[in-house]
mmCIF file of C-alpha atoms and ligand atoms in Angstrom:
data_model
loop_
_atom_site.group_PDB
_atom_site.id
_atom_site.type_symbol
_atom_site.label_atom_id
_atom_site.label_comp_id
_atom_site.label_asym_id
_atom_site.label_seq_id
_atom_site.Cartn_x
_atom_site.Cartn_y
_atom_site.Cartn_z
ATOM 1 C CA MET A 1 51.748 8.993 24.645
ATOM 2 C CA LYS A 2 48.651 10.678 25.132
ATOM 3 C CA LYS A 3 45.936 9.071 27.152
ATOM 4 C CA ILE A 4 43.871 6.727 24.846
ATOM 5 C CA GLN A 5 40.483 7.205 25.163
ATOM 6 C CA MET A 6 37.413 5.394 23.504
ATOM 7 C CA VAL A 7 35.980 8.603 22.177
ATOM 8 C CA ASP A 8 38.375 11.746 22.563
ATOM 9 C CA LEU A 9 35.874 14.595 22.414
ATOM 10 C CA LEU A 10 37.991 17.018 24.121
ATOM 11 C CA SER A 11 41.026 17.069 21.479
ATOM 12 C CA GLN A 12 38.579 17.554 18.862
ATOM 13 C CA TYR A 13 37.085 20.418 20.445
ATOM 14 C CA ASN A 14 40.232 22.110 20.963
ATOM 15 C CA LYS A 15 40.771 22.424 17.229
ATOM 16 C CA ILE A 16 37.662 24.332 16.679
ATOM 17 C CA GLU A 17 37.541 26.129 19.960
ATOM 18 C CA GLN A 18 37.340 29.115 19.101
ATOM 19 C CA GLU A 19 34.405 28.635 16.497
ATOM 20 C CA ILE A 20 32.708 26.772 19.068
ATOM 21 C CA ASN A 21 32.811 29.360 21.508
ATOM 22 C CA GLU A 22 31.844 32.275 19.619
ATOM 23 C CA ALA A 23 29.005 30.177 18.446
ATOM 24 C CA VAL A 24 27.489 29.467 22.000
ATOM 25 C CA ILE A 25 28.255 32.860 23.041
ATOM 26 C CA ASN A 26 26.410 34.383 20.076
ATOM 27 C CA VAL A 27 23.238 31.918 21.128
ATOM 28 C CA ILE A 28 23.951 32.982 24.481
ATOM 29 C CA LYS A 29 23.561 36.935 23.829
ATOM 30 C CA SER A 30 20.487 36.340 21.245
ATOM 31 C CA SER A 31 18.638 34.594 23.966
ATOM 32 C CA ALA A 32 17.011 32.337 21.626
ATOM 33 C CA PHE A 33 17.417 29.228 23.372
ATOM 34 C CA ILE A 34 14.392 27.341 21.965
ATOM 35 C CA ASN A 35 13.753 27.365 18.022
ATOM 36 C CA GLY A 36 15.987 29.766 17.488
ATOM 37 C CA PRO A 37 17.202 30.602 13.795
ATOM 38 C CA GLU A 38 20.110 28.425 14.507
ATOM 39 C CA VAL A 39 17.735 25.622 14.931
ATOM 40 C CA LYS A 40 16.534 26.295 11.257
ATOM 41 C CA LEU A 41 19.730 27.232 9.685
ATOM 42 C CA PHE A 42 21.052 23.796 11.090
ATOM 43 C CA ALA A 43 18.110 21.927 9.680
ATOM 44 C CA SER A 44 18.690 23.385 5.948
ATOM 45 C CA GLU A 45 22.283 23.050 5.977
ATOM 46 C CA LEU A 46 21.668 19.257 6.820
ATOM 47 C CA GLN A 47 19.215 18.961 4.244
ATOM 48 C CA ASP A 48 21.438 19.740 1.733
ATOM 49 C CA TYR A 49 24.207 17.572 3.000
ATOM 50 C CA LEU A 50 22.408 14.427 3.081
ATOM 51 C CA HIS A 51 19.777 15.689 -0.026
ATOM 52 C CA VAL A 52 17.001 15.066 2.050
ATOM 53 C CA LYS A 53 13.869 17.347 1.516
ATOM 54 C CA HIS A 54 13.158 17.856 5.396
ATOM 55 C CA VAL A 55 15.394 17.468 8.583
ATOM 56 C CA ILE A 56 12.948 17.858 11.943
ATOM 57 C CA PRO A 57 15.258 18.402 14.773
ATOM 58 C CA CYS A 58 14.098 16.739 18.140
ATOM 59 C CA GLY A 59 15.552 15.990 21.693
ATOM 60 C CA ASN A 60 17.528 12.982 20.977
ATOM 61 C CA GLY A 61 18.058 9.848 18.885
ATOM 62 C CA THR A 62 15.399 7.867 20.902
ATOM 63 C CA ASP A 63 12.519 10.481 20.426
ATOM 64 C CA SER A 64 13.470 10.652 16.647
ATOM 65 C CA LEU A 65 12.449 7.253 16.228
ATOM 66 C CA GLN A 66 9.180 7.472 18.333
ATOM 67 C CA VAL A 67 7.972 10.132 17.084
ATOM 68 C CA SER A 68 8.230 8.741 13.388
ATOM 69 C CA MET A 69 6.209 6.003 14.269
ATOM 70 C CA MET A 70 3.789 7.990 16.380
ATOM 71 C CA ALA A 71 3.711 10.309 12.868
ATOM 72 C CA LEU A 72 2.782 7.585 11.163
ATOM 73 C CA ASN A 73 0.020 6.631 13.197
ATOM 74 C CA LEU A 74 1.278 3.408 13.915
ATOM 75 C CA LYS A 75 -1.492 1.291 16.502
ATOM 76 C CA PRO A 76 -1.236 -0.893 19.042
ATOM 77 C CA GLY A 77 -1.545 -4.611 17.691
ATOM 78 C CA ASP A 78 1.015 -3.412 14.728
ATOM 79 C CA GLU A 79 4.409 -5.558 14.481
ATOM 80 C CA VAL A 80 7.295 -3.753 13.913
ATOM 81 C CA ILE A 81 10.362 -5.520 12.944
ATOM 82 C CA THR A 82 13.478 -5.126 13.994
ATOM 83 C CA THR A 83 16.844 -6.987 15.103
ATOM 84 C CA THR A 84 17.479 -8.293 18.341
ATOM 85 C CA PHE A 85 21.488 -7.153 17.981
ATOM 86 C CA THR A 86 21.163 -3.288 18.360
ATOM 87 C CA PHE A 87 21.004 -0.739 21.369
ATOM 88 C CA ILE A 88 17.437 -1.097 22.944
ATOM 89 C CA ALA A 89 16.134 2.358 22.273
ATOM 90 C CA THR A 90 15.283 0.757 18.888
ATOM 91 C CA ALA A 91 12.754 -1.856 20.310
ATOM 92 C CA GLU A 92 12.039 0.360 23.331
ATOM 93 C CA VAL A 93 10.150 3.013 21.433
ATOM 94 C CA ILE A 94 8.317 0.401 19.707
ATOM 95 C CA ALA A 95 7.343 -1.471 23.151
ATOM 96 C CA LEU A 96 6.331 1.839 24.808
ATOM 97 C CA LEU A 97 3.826 2.982 21.973
ATOM 98 C CA GLY A 98 2.113 -0.566 22.538
ATOM 99 C CA LEU A 99 3.176 -1.919 19.120
ATOM 100 C CA THR A 100 4.831 -5.240 18.839
ATOM 101 C CA PRO A 101 8.412 -5.455 18.142
ATOM 102 C CA VAL A 102 9.170 -8.435 16.260
ATOM 103 C CA LEU A 103 12.940 -9.287 16.243
ATOM 104 C CA VAL A 104 14.845 -10.943 13.597
ATOM 105 C CA ASP A 105 18.447 -12.128 13.278
ATOM 106 C CA VAL A 106 21.386 -9.936 11.388
ATOM 107 C CA CYS A 107 24.080 -11.138 8.909
ATOM 108 C CA PRO A 108 27.221 -12.516 10.326
ATOM 109 C CA ASP A 109 29.523 -10.203 8.270
ATOM 110 C CA THR A 110 27.894 -7.107 8.557
ATOM 111 C CA PHE A 111 25.879 -7.231 12.113
ATOM 112 C CA ASN A 112 22.841 -5.632 10.042
ATOM 113 C CA MET A 113 19.121 -7.004 9.511
ATOM 114 C CA ASP A 114 19.084 -10.236 7.561
ATOM 115 C CA PRO A 115 16.507 -9.728 4.873
ATOM 116 C CA GLU A 116 15.880 -13.389 4.326
ATOM 117 C CA ALA A 117 15.074 -13.018 8.322
ATOM 118 C CA VAL A 118 12.800 -10.341 7.754
ATOM 119 C CA LYS A 119 10.687 -11.832 4.877
ATOM 120 C CA LYS A 120 9.794 -14.772 7.029
ATOM 121 C CA ALA A 121 9.132 -12.513 10.065
ATOM 122 C CA ILE A 122 6.573 -10.394 8.088
ATOM 123 C CA THR A 123 2.652 -11.271 8.992
ATOM 124 C CA PRO A 124 -0.820 -9.357 7.802
ATOM 125 C CA LYS A 125 -0.269 -7.286 11.127
ATOM 126 C CA THR A 126 3.104 -6.250 10.206
ATOM 127 C CA LYS A 127 3.483 -2.208 9.460
ATOM 128 C CA ALA A 128 6.884 -1.050 9.448
ATOM 129 C CA ILE A 129 10.827 -2.413 9.256
ATOM 130 C CA VAL A 130 13.239 -0.571 11.254
ATOM 131 C CA PRO A 131 16.576 -1.244 10.067
ATOM 132 C CA VAL A 132 19.523 -0.341 12.006
ATOM 133 C CA HIS A 133 23.043 0.894 10.230
ATOM 134 C CA LEU A 134 24.696 -0.503 12.729
ATOM 135 C CA PHE A 135 28.141 0.672 13.898
ATOM 136 C CA GLY A 136 27.862 2.976 11.073
ATOM 137 C CA GLN A 137 27.546 0.792 7.703
ATOM 138 C CA CYS A 138 24.106 0.897 5.739
ATOM 139 C CA ALA A 139 21.679 -1.892 6.296
ATOM 140 C CA GLU A 140 20.878 -4.059 3.183
ATOM 141 C CA MET A 141 18.256 -1.484 1.922
ATOM 142 C CA GLU A 142 17.584 -2.342 -1.772
ATOM 143 C CA THR A 143 16.300 -5.751 -0.754
ATOM 144 C CA LEU A 144 14.446 -4.508 1.920
ATOM 145 C CA LEU A 145 12.986 -1.644 0.591
ATOM 146 C CA ASN A 146 11.677 -3.790 -2.098
ATOM 147 C CA MET A 147 10.206 -6.227 0.387
ATOM 148 C CA ALA A 148 8.658 -3.185 2.056
ATOM 149 C CA LYS A 149 7.015 -2.171 -1.368
ATOM 150 C CA GLU A 150 5.789 -5.640 -1.884
ATOM 151 C CA HIS A 151 4.137 -5.795 1.116
ATOM 152 C CA ASN A 152 3.096 -1.886 1.769
ATOM 153 C CA LEU A 153 5.374 -1.406 4.902
ATOM 154 C CA TYR A 154 6.912 1.690 6.402
ATOM 155 C CA VAL A 155 10.817 1.784 6.655
ATOM 156 C CA ILE A 156 12.059 3.728 9.305
ATOM 157 C CA GLU A 157 15.725 3.825 9.211
ATOM 158 C CA ASP A 158 17.498 3.903 12.462
ATOM 159 C CA THR A 159 20.721 6.300 11.475
ATOM 160 C CA CYS A 160 21.645 6.899 15.027
ATOM 161 C CA GLN A 161 25.250 5.371 14.209
ATOM 162 C CA ALA A 162 25.799 6.137 10.710
ATOM 163 C CA ILE A 163 25.156 9.279 9.544
ATOM 164 C CA GLY A 164 27.161 10.115 6.612
ATOM 165 C CA ALA A 165 27.385 6.532 5.580
ATOM 166 C CA GLU A 166 26.494 6.134 1.579
ATOM 167 C CA TYR A 167 24.667 3.120 -0.129
ATOM 168 C CA THR A 168 24.695 2.478 -4.025
ATOM 169 C CA PHE A 169 22.343 1.055 -5.291
ATOM 170 C CA SER A 170 22.326 -1.679 -7.963
ATOM 171 C CA ASN A 171 21.352 1.188 -10.892
ATOM 172 C CA GLY A 172 24.047 2.769 -9.926
ATOM 173 C CA ILE A 173 21.908 5.678 -7.835
ATOM 174 C CA VAL A 174 23.977 6.789 -4.439
ATOM 175 C CA LYS A 175 22.152 7.823 -1.149
ATOM 176 C CA LYS A 176 22.996 8.611 2.230
ATOM 177 C CA ALA A 177 22.069 6.788 5.061
ATOM 178 C CA GLY A 178 18.989 7.770 6.616
ATOM 179 C CA THR A 179 17.538 9.197 3.114
ATOM 180 C CA MET A 180 16.305 5.903 1.773
ATOM 181 C CA GLY A 181 13.128 5.127 3.803
ATOM 182 C CA THR A 182 10.058 6.535 4.652
ATOM 183 C CA ALA A 183 11.712 8.294 7.776
ATOM 184 C CA SER A 184 14.786 8.070 9.381
ATOM 185 C CA GLY A 185 16.195 8.945 13.119
ATOM 186 C CA VAL A 186 19.226 10.023 13.880
ATOM 187 C CA SER A 187 21.256 10.959 17.351
ATOM 188 C CA PHE A 188 23.462 13.843 17.994
ATOM 189 C CA PHE A 189 24.611 12.579 21.263
ATOM 190 C CA PRO A 190 28.051 13.640 22.108
ATOM 191 C CA SER A 191 29.851 10.402 21.355
ATOM 192 C CA LYS A 192 27.910 9.784 17.724
ATOM 193 C CA ASN A 193 29.502 10.406 14.687
ATOM 194 C CA LEU A 194 27.951 13.966 14.373
ATOM 195 C CA GLY A 195 27.253 14.525 18.187
ATOM 196 C CA CYS A 196 26.548 18.015 19.889
ATOM 197 C CA TYR A 197 27.612 18.782 23.592
ATOM 198 C CA GLY A 198 24.392 17.522 25.187
ATOM 199 C CA ASP A 199 21.258 15.467 23.623
ATOM 200 C CA GLY A 200 19.932 16.169 20.249
ATOM 201 C CA GLY A 201 18.103 14.277 17.516
ATOM 202 C CA ALA A 202 16.410 14.511 14.090
ATOM 203 C CA VAL A 203 13.929 13.104 11.781
ATOM 204 C CA PHE A 204 14.572 12.985 7.964
ATOM 205 C CA THR A 205 12.005 12.355 5.350
ATOM 206 C CA ASP A 206 11.213 13.113 1.651
ATOM 207 C CA ASP A 207 7.728 12.966 2.631
ATOM 208 C CA ASP A 208 5.842 16.458 2.784
ATOM 209 C CA GLU A 209 2.900 15.852 4.593
ATOM 210 C CA LEU A 210 4.698 13.588 7.176
ATOM 211 C CA ALA A 211 7.532 16.279 7.995
ATOM 212 C CA GLU A 212 4.098 18.410 8.683
ATOM 213 C CA LYS A 213 2.978 15.856 10.909
ATOM 214 C CA LEU A 214 6.526 14.974 12.610
ATOM 215 C CA ARG A 215 6.899 19.014 13.022
ATOM 216 C CA MET A 216 3.306 18.914 15.070
ATOM 217 C CA THR A 217 4.318 15.570 16.970
ATOM 218 C CA VAL A 218 7.547 17.171 18.316
ATOM 219 C CA ASN A 219 5.814 20.187 19.566
ATOM 220 C CA HIS A 220 2.786 18.602 21.257
ATOM 221 C CA GLY A 221 0.672 18.156 18.361
ATOM 222 C CA MET A 222 -0.007 21.637 17.443
ATOM 223 C CA LYS A 223 0.389 23.487 14.374
ATOM 224 C CA VAL A 224 -1.168 26.907 15.492
ATOM 225 C CA ARG A 225 -0.530 27.587 18.750
ATOM 226 C CA TYR A 226 -2.451 26.112 21.786
ATOM 227 C CA TYR A 227 -4.578 24.497 19.160
ATOM 228 C CA HIS A 228 -3.770 20.741 19.604
ATOM 229 C CA ASP A 229 -4.807 18.336 16.634
ATOM 230 C CA ALA A 230 -2.891 15.537 17.977
ATOM 231 C CA ILE A 231 -1.324 13.687 20.635
ATOM 232 C CA GLY A 232 2.533 14.659 20.779
ATOM 233 C CA VAL A 233 5.479 14.930 22.946
ATOM 234 C CA ASN A 234 8.067 18.044 23.839
ATOM 235 C CA SER A 235 11.000 16.822 22.068
ATOM 236 C CA ARG A 236 13.444 19.753 21.144
ATOM 237 C CA LEU A 237 16.969 20.500 19.676
ATOM 238 C CA ASP A 238 18.298 23.578 21.834
ATOM 239 C CA SER A 239 19.704 26.244 19.394
ATOM 240 C CA ILE A 240 22.983 25.980 21.471
ATOM 241 C CA GLN A 241 23.455 22.326 20.381
ATOM 242 C CA ALA A 242 22.385 23.195 16.858
ATOM 243 C CA ALA A 243 24.760 26.209 16.879
ATOM 244 C CA ILE A 244 27.385 23.680 17.754
ATOM 245 C CA LEU A 245 26.219 20.894 15.297
ATOM 246 C CA ARG A 246 26.482 23.590 12.399
ATOM 247 C CA ILE A 247 30.037 23.824 12.952
ATOM 248 C CA LYS A 248 30.771 20.184 13.474
ATOM 249 C CA LEU A 249 28.476 19.230 9.983
ATOM 250 C CA ARG A 250 31.283 21.418 8.210
ATOM 251 C CA HIS A 251 33.834 18.930 9.572
ATOM 252 C CA LEU A 252 31.557 15.920 9.147
ATOM 253 C CA ASP A 253 33.165 14.609 6.053
ATOM 254 C CA GLU A 254 36.793 15.026 7.350
ATOM 255 C CA TYR A 255 35.902 13.391 10.611
ATOM 256 C CA ILE A 256 34.736 10.188 8.725
ATOM 257 C CA LYS A 257 37.457 10.121 6.619
ATOM 258 C CA ALA A 258 39.688 10.442 10.293
ATOM 259 C CA ARG A 259 37.487 7.380 11.383
ATOM 260 C CA GLN A 260 38.275 5.268 8.288
ATOM 261 C CA ILE A 261 42.007 5.941 7.897
ATOM 262 C CA ALA A 262 42.288 4.699 11.881
ATOM 263 C CA ALA A 263 40.092 1.616 10.898
ATOM 264 C CA GLY A 264 42.483 1.186 7.830
ATOM 265 C CA LYS A 265 45.639 1.046 10.184
ATOM 266 C CA TYR A 266 43.552 -1.740 12.900
ATOM 267 C CA ASN A 267 43.075 -3.876 9.779
ATOM 268 C CA ASP A 268 46.661 -3.589 8.775
ATOM 269 C CA ALA A 269 47.737 -4.164 12.162
ATOM 270 C CA PHE A 270 45.302 -7.590 12.304
ATOM 271 C CA ALA A 271 45.976 -8.656 8.774
ATOM 272 C CA GLY A 272 47.013 -12.554 9.054
ATOM 273 C CA CYS A 273 45.763 -12.881 12.630
ATOM 274 C CA ASP A 274 43.082 -15.726 12.081
ATOM 275 C CA LYS A 275 41.724 -15.272 15.633
ATOM 276 C CA LEU A 276 40.153 -11.753 15.042
ATOM 277 C CA VAL A 277 37.637 -10.849 12.065
ATOM 278 C CA THR A 278 38.264 -7.284 10.907
ATOM 279 C CA PRO A 279 34.875 -5.180 10.085
ATOM 280 C CA TYR A 280 33.141 -6.133 6.771
ATOM 281 C CA VAL A 281 32.472 -3.914 4.447
ATOM 282 C CA ALA A 282 29.528 -4.298 1.953
ATOM 283 C CA PRO A 283 30.436 -3.594 -1.760
ATOM 284 C CA ASN A 284 27.646 -1.473 -1.672
ATOM 285 C CA SER A 285 27.924 0.513 1.158
ATOM 286 C CA THR A 286 30.360 2.995 2.712
ATOM 287 C CA HIS A 287 31.612 2.363 6.235
ATOM 288 C CA VAL A 288 31.593 5.321 8.458
ATOM 289 C CA PHE A 289 32.869 3.431 11.898
ATOM 290 C CA HIS A 290 30.728 4.826 14.432
ATOM 291 C CA GLN A 291 32.459 1.645 16.207
ATOM 292 C CA TYR A 292 35.450 -0.501 15.318
ATOM 293 C CA THR A 293 34.111 -4.024 16.248
ATOM 294 C CA LEU A 294 36.316 -6.849 16.059
ATOM 295 C CA VAL A 295 34.596 -10.663 15.933
ATOM 296 C CA THR A 296 37.044 -12.771 18.107
ATOM 297 C CA LYS A 297 37.549 -16.646 17.028
ATOM 298 C CA GLY A 298 38.720 -19.125 19.847
ATOM 299 C CA VAL A 299 39.619 -16.044 22.170
ATOM 300 C CA ASP A 300 38.431 -15.880 25.627
ATOM 301 C CA ARG A 301 36.932 -12.197 24.881
ATOM 302 C CA ASN A 302 36.106 -11.281 28.088
ATOM 303 C CA GLY A 303 39.891 -11.885 29.317
ATOM 304 C CA LEU A 304 40.920 -9.946 26.502
ATOM 305 C CA HIS A 305 38.532 -7.282 27.457
ATOM 306 C CA GLN A 306 40.440 -7.366 31.083
ATOM 307 C CA HIS A 307 43.767 -7.764 29.571
ATOM 308 C CA LEU A 308 43.006 -3.953 27.650
ATOM 309 C CA MET A 309 41.414 -2.294 30.583
ATOM 310 C CA ASP A 310 44.566 -3.825 32.605
ATOM 311 C CA LYS A 311 46.875 -1.815 29.736
ATOM 312 C CA ASN A 312 44.823 1.160 30.011
ATOM 313 C CA VAL A 313 43.303 0.482 26.725
ATOM 314 C CA PRO A 314 39.297 1.374 26.911
ATOM 315 C CA CYS A 315 37.224 -0.957 24.838
ATOM 316 C CA ALA A 316 33.664 -2.072 25.109
ATOM 317 C CA ILE A 317 31.322 -4.994 24.206
ATOM 318 C CA TYR A 318 28.555 -3.506 21.778
ATOM 319 C CA TYR A 319 26.320 -5.276 22.555
ATOM 320 C CA PRO A 320 26.691 -7.985 25.545
ATOM 321 C CA VAL A 321 23.103 -9.203 25.588
ATOM 322 C CA PRO A 322 20.953 -9.833 22.264
ATOM 323 C CA LEU A 323 17.125 -7.661 22.955
ATOM 324 C CA HIS A 324 15.741 -11.259 23.153
ATOM 325 C CA LYS A 325 17.412 -11.981 26.188
ATOM 326 C CA GLN A 326 16.827 -8.577 27.911
ATOM 327 C CA LYS A 327 15.050 -9.289 30.944
ATOM 328 C CA ALA A 328 12.315 -6.172 29.964
ATOM 329 C CA TYR A 329 11.874 -7.585 26.842
ATOM 330 C CA LEU A 330 11.923 -11.862 27.244
ATOM 331 C CA ASP A 331 8.768 -13.316 25.276
ATOM 332 C CA PRO A 332 7.792 -16.551 24.908
ATOM 333 C CA ARG A 333 7.925 -16.317 21.066
ATOM 334 C CA TYR A 334 11.924 -15.946 21.742
ATOM 335 C CA LYS A 335 14.014 -18.900 22.776
ATOM 336 C CA ASP A 336 17.608 -19.497 23.342
ATOM 337 C CA GLY A 337 19.018 -20.368 19.886
ATOM 338 C CA MET A 338 16.748 -18.705 17.786
ATOM 339 C CA PHE A 339 18.886 -15.580 16.868
ATOM 340 C CA PRO A 340 22.305 -17.832 16.167
ATOM 341 C CA VAL A 341 24.328 -15.144 14.679
ATOM 342 C CA SER A 342 23.537 -12.373 17.075
ATOM 343 C CA GLU A 343 23.871 -14.639 19.930
ATOM 344 C CA MET A 344 27.158 -15.565 18.694
ATOM 345 C CA LEU A 345 28.349 -11.986 18.366
ATOM 346 C CA CYS A 346 27.244 -11.005 21.507
ATOM 347 C CA ASP A 347 29.510 -13.875 23.052
ATOM 348 C CA SER A 348 32.783 -12.499 20.995
ATOM 349 C CA VAL A 349 32.874 -8.958 19.700
ATOM 350 C CA ILE A 350 34.653 -6.339 21.018
ATOM 351 C CA SER A 351 34.865 -2.596 19.954
ATOM 352 C CA LEU A 352 38.188 -0.778 20.048
ATOM 353 C CA PRO A 353 38.572 3.190 20.472
ATOM 354 C CA MET A 354 37.569 4.746 17.690
ATOM 355 C CA HIS A 355 37.308 8.574 16.798
ATOM 356 C CA THR A 356 38.428 11.522 15.060
ATOM 357 C CA GLU A 357 41.720 12.125 17.288
ATOM 358 C CA LEU A 358 43.766 8.554 17.104
ATOM 359 C CA ASP A 359 47.194 8.913 16.357
ATOM 360 C CA ASP A 360 49.736 6.348 15.196
ATOM 361 C CA GLU A 361 51.361 5.861 18.267
ATOM 362 C CA GLN A 362 47.888 5.260 20.160
ATOM 363 C CA ILE A 363 46.710 2.516 17.633
ATOM 364 C CA LYS A 364 49.914 0.686 17.790
ATOM 365 C CA TYR A 365 49.814 0.366 21.424
ATOM 366 C CA ILE A 366 46.136 -0.754 21.200
ATOM 367 C CA THR A 367 46.814 -3.202 18.432
ATOM 368 C CA ASP A 368 50.086 -4.398 20.147
ATOM 369 C CA SER A 369 48.088 -4.627 23.331
ATOM 370 C CA VAL A 370 45.449 -6.818 21.423
ATOM 371 C CA LEU A 371 47.695 -8.719 19.670
ATOM 372 C CA GLU A 372 49.571 -9.615 22.738
ATOM 373 C CA TYR A 373 46.944 -11.264 24.069
ATOM 374 C CA VAL A 374 45.269 -13.052 21.053
ATOM 375 C CA ASN A 375 48.315 -14.827 20.330
ATOM 376 C CA LYS A 376 49.708 -15.909 23.990
HETATM 377 C C1 LIG B 401 22.651 6.160 20.295
HETATM 378 C C2 LIG B 401 21.488 4.996 19.490
HETATM 379 C C3 LIG B 401 20.098 5.525 19.977
HETATM 380 C C4 LIG B 401 19.585 6.432 20.704
HETATM 381 O O1 LIG B 401 20.000 7.992 20.553
HETATM 382 P P1 LIG B 401 19.950 8.713 21.660
HETATM 383 O O2 LIG B 401 20.369 10.092 21.360
HETATM 384 O O3 LIG B 401 20.953 8.323 22.710
HETATM 385 O O4 LIG B 401 18.597 8.511 22.385
HETATM 386 C C5 LIG B 401 19.155 4.654 19.171
HETATM 387 N N1 LIG B 401 19.732 3.782 18.212
HETATM 388 C C6 LIG B 401 21.011 3.328 17.621
HETATM 389 C C7 LIG B 401 21.220 2.059 17.034
HETATM 390 C C8 LIG B 401 21.952 4.312 18.998
HETATM 391 O O5 LIG B 401 23.266 4.052 18.611
#
């Protein structure tokens, strides 16, 4: 059996090796390493794929969220609502800009922002909501967008884990993750569903004026060279990464399919096991399975984690500690037990290997290893 990996980027590369190598060498020969034609072509191809007006490439997913908040002129004292069950970057950029992160709990089935909790968290200081499409499934956008409209709030989607996921509104309109809010940030970190071979990111928006501000923000606040109209940052997508992403974008739908097929096989193997809750897929969103995450019930989760590691099955706990319990984010407003769903999830979730190259033999070994421990 081929060695099981959490993410198998080498096997994926082997299938597109020639295309990738050629593209990389072409950039090197062109010497257009920064803001070269590949970056513009990639942005325009991604716009077409997403059906969004503007894709503004930047250095990484964290930056994509930060520059969105900067370009929207969020100011110290403004409150930004996000969930306590996410990767730290989401809240980090809020805090870094001197804004106030306001944390809310998630829904127990989708692990995404609970709209009821958001409603209760809105105050006159609230300026934005940052829903995270966690693990590859869209948050409950219709409810959140309506709430945002009613209270005049920006919606900044954290699409880092969900590029390609589709959300269906009650009127039948289908939109891709990251194209529903005011702006959206995405990461092209190697292990993400559309990953490059280094760091990369982008912001999506349909708003022309905001797009122009975003382009300035990622480029030292300048529109005309050496004239700086705003305080910006330096956040760029390299041409080499853009060239790699152009190739991988052509395979994205097929990569999503491969993840969904692997998830289906996991689901089949765990069906009927009442100690494992397999991922719930909401009727109004597709799931692109950035992670395949089980909720364990009455199982020693850490024992299962160790058992799998001992059997050479890589696995991971996303996430072991909710944001409100992180040392850097401790806040007297938040007490233990205030976000019971997130706390329960942190104690009981486990994510299995998930990538585009899992084969049946590997899946059988992984699921047998899980069941061996759970049913013991
Ligand atoms: C990966 C990720 C980020 C950050 O992306 P980077 O490219 O690593 O900066 C932000 N939010 C979520 C939910 C992520 O998964």
